[in-house]
PDB file of C-alpha atoms in Angstrom:
ATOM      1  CA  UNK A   1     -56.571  73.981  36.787  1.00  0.00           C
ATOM      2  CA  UNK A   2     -59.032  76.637  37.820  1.00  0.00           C
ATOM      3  CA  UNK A   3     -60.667  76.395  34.601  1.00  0.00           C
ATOM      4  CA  UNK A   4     -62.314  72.915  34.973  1.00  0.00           C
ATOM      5  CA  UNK A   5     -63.594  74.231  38.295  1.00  0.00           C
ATOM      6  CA  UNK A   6     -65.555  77.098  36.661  1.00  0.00           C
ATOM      7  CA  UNK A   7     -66.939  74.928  34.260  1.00  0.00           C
ATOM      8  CA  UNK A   8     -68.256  72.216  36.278  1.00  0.00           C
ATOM      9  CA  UNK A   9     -70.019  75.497  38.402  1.00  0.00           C
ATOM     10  CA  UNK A  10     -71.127  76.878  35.485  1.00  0.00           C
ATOM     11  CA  UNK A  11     -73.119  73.753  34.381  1.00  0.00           C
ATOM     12  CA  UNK A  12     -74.498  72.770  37.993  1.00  0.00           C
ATOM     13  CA  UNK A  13     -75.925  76.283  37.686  1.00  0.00           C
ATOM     14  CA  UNK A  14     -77.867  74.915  34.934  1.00  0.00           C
ATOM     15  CA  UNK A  15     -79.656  72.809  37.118  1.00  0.00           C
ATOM     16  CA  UNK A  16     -80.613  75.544  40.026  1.00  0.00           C
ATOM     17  CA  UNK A  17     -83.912  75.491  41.253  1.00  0.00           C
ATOM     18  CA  UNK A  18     -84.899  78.806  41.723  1.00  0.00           C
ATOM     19  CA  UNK A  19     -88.634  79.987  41.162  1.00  0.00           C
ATOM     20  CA  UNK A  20     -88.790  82.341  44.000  1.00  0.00           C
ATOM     21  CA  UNK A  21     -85.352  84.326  44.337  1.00  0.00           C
ATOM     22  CA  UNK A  22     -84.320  83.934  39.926  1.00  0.00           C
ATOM     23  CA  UNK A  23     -81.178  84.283  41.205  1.00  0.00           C
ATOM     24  CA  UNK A  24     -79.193  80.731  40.128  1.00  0.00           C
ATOM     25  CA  UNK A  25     -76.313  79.211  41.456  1.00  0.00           C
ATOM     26  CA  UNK A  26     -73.419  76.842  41.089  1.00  0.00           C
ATOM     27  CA  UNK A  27     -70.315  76.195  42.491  1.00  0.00           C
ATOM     28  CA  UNK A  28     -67.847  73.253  42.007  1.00  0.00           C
ATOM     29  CA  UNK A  29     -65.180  71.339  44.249  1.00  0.00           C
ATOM     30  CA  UNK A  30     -62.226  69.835  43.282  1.00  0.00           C
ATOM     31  CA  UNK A  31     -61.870  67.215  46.701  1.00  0.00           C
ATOM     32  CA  UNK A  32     -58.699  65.689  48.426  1.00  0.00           C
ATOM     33  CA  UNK A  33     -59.696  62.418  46.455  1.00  0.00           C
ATOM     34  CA  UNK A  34     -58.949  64.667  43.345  1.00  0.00           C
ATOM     35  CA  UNK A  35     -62.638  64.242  42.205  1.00  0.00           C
ATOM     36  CA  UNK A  36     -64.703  67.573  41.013  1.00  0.00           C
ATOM     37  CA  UNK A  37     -68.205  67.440  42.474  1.00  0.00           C
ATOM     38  CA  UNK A  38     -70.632  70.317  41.906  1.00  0.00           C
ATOM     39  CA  UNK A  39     -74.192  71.523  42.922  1.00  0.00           C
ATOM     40  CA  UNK A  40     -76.597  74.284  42.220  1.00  0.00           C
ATOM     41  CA  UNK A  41     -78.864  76.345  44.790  1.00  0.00           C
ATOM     42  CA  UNK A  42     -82.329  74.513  45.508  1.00  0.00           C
ATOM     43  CA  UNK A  43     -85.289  76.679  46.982  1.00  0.00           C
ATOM     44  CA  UNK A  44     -88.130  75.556  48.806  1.00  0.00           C
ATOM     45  CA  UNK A  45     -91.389  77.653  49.072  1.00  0.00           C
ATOM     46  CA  UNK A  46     -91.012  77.851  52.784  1.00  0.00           C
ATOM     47  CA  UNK A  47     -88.474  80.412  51.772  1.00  0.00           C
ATOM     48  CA  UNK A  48     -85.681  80.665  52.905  1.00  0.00           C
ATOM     49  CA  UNK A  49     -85.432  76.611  53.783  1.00  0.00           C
ATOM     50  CA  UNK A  50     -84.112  75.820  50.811  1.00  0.00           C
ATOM     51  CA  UNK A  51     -80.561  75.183  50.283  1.00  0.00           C
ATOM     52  CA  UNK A  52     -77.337  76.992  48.571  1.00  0.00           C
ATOM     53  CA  UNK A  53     -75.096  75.406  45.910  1.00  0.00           C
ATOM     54  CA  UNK A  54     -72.131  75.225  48.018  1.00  0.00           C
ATOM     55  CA  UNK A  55     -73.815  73.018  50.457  1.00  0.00           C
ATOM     56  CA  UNK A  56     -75.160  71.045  47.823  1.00  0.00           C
ATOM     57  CA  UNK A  57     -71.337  70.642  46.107  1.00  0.00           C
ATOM     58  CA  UNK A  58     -70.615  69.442  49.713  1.00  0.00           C
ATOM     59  CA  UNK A  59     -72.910  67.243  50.115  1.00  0.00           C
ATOM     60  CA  UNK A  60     -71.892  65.567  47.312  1.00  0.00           C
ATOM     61  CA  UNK A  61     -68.458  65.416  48.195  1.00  0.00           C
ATOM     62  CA  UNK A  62     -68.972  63.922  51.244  1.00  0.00           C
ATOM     63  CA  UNK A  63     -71.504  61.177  49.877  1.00  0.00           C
ATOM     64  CA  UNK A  64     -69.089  60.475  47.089  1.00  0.00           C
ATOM     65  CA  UNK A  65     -66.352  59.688  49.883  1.00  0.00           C
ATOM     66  CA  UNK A  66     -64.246  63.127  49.759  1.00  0.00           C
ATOM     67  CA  UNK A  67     -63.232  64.997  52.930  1.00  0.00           C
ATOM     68  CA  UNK A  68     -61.686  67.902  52.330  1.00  0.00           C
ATOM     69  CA  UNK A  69     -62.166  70.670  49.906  1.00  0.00           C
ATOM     70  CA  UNK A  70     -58.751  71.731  47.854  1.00  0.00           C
ATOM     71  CA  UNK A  71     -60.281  74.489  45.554  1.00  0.00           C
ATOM     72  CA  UNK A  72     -63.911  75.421  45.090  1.00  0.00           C
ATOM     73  CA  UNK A  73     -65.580  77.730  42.058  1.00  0.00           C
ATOM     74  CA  UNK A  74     -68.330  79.778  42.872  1.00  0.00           C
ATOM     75  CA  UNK A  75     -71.039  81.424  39.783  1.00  0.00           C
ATOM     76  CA  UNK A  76     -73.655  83.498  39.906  1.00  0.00           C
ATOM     77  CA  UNK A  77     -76.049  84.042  36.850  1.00  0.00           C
ATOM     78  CA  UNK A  78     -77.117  88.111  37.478  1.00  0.00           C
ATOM     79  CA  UNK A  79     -74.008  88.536  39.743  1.00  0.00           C
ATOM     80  CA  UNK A  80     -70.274  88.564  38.562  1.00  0.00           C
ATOM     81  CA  UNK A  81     -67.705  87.202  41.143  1.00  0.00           C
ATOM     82  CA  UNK A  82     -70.845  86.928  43.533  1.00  0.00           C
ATOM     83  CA  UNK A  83     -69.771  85.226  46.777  1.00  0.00           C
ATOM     84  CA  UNK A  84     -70.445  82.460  48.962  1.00  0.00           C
ATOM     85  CA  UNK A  85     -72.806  83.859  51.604  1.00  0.00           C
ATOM     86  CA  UNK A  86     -71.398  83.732  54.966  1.00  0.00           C
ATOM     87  CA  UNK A  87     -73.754  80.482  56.574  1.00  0.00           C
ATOM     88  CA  UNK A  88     -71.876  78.884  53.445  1.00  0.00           C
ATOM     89  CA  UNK A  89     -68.601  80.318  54.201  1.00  0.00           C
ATOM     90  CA  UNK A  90     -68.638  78.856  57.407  1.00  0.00           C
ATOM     91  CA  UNK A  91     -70.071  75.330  56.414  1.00  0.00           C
ATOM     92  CA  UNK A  92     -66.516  75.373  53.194  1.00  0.00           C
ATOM     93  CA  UNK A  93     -64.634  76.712  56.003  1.00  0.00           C
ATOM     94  CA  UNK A  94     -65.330  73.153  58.120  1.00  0.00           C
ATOM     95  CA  UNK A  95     -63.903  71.192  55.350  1.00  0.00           C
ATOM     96  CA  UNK A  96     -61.473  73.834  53.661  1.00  0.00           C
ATOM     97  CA  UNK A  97     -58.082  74.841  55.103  1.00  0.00           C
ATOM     98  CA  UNK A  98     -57.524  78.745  55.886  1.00  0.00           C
ATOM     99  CA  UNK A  99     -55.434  78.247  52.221  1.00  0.00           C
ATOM    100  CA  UNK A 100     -58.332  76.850  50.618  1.00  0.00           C
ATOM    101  CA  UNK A 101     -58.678  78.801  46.899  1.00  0.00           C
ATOM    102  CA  UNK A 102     -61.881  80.063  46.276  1.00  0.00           C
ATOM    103  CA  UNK A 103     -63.149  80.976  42.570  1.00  0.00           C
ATOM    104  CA  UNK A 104     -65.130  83.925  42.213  1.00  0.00           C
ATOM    105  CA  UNK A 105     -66.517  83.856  38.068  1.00  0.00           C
ATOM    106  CA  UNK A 106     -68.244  85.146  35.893  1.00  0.00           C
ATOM    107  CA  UNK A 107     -69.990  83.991  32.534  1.00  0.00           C
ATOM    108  CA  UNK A 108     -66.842  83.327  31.024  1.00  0.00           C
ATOM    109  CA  UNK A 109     -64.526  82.515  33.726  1.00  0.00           C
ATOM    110  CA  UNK A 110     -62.548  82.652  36.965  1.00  0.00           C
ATOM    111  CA  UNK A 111     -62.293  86.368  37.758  1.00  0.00           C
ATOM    112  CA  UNK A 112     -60.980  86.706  41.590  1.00  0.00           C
ATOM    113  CA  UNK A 113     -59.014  84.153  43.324  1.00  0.00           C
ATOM    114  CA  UNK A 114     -59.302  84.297  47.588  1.00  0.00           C
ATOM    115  CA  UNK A 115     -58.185  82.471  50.396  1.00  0.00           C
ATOM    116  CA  UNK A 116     -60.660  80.422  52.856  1.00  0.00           C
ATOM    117  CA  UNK A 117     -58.856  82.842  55.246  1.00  0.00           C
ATOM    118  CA  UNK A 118     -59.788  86.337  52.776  1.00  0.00           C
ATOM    119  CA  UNK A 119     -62.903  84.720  52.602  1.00  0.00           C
ATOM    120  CA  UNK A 120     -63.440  83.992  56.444  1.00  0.00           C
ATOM    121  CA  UNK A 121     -60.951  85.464  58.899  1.00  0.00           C
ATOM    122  CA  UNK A 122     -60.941  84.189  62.503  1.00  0.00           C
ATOM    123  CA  UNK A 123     -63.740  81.211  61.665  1.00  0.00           C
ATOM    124  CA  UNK A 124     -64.503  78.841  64.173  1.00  0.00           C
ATOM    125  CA  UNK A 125     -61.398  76.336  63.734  1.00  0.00           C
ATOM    126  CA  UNK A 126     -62.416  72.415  63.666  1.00  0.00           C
ATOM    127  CA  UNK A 127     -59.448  71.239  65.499  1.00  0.00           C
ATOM    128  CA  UNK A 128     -59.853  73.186  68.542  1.00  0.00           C
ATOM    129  CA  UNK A 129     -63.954  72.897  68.731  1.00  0.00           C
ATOM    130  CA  UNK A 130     -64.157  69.482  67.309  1.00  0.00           C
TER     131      UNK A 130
END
């Protein structure tokens, strides 16, 4: 099932807007309304204002009336199995449970599999703060 995920990633990457870092993004969700929505990183010249893709594949998600993430995939185009950065760890981690799967890819597919709780041990938990 993974494989959709990367692929939807790999073509929001296509999209990136990224004239000051050339360092393109995607990443891909597959929601609790069993939709896949996806975004790429957007930069803004008042570096670094811009936004990640993982935000942006939230975003999304939440606009198109999903509320919880079930899997995500995450690409990189210079960086193989290139994480989510840890301001987007924590912003998956408040719609992700701690057994959340996480794609890490690369150009030709899912190459690491992790937990929301690998990815993020002892995040700040949205049941007891909110």
């Amino acid at each position: 099932m993974s494989h959709d995920l990367f692929k939807a990633a790999r073509n929001a990457m296509a999209y990136a807007h990224a004239p000051y870092s050339k360092f393109p993004v995607g990443a891909a969700i597959r929601a609790d309304d069993g939709k896949i929505y996806s975004g790429a990183n957007i930069e803004n010249l008042s570096f670094p204002q811009g936004w990640c893709a993982e935000p942006t594949a939230i975003s999304l998600m939440i606009m198109g009336g999903g509320k919880k993430i079930i899997e995500m995939a995450v690409i990189a185009e210079k960086l193989a199995l290139c994480p989510p950065c840890g301001g987007c760890r924590q912003k998956i981690a408040e719609f992700a449970s701690k057994d959340t799967k996480i794609y890490l890819c690369d150009e030709v597919g899912v190459k690491k599999t992790m937990s929301m709780e690998e990815m993020l041990p002892f995040s700040f938990a949205t049941e007891i703060l909110g």
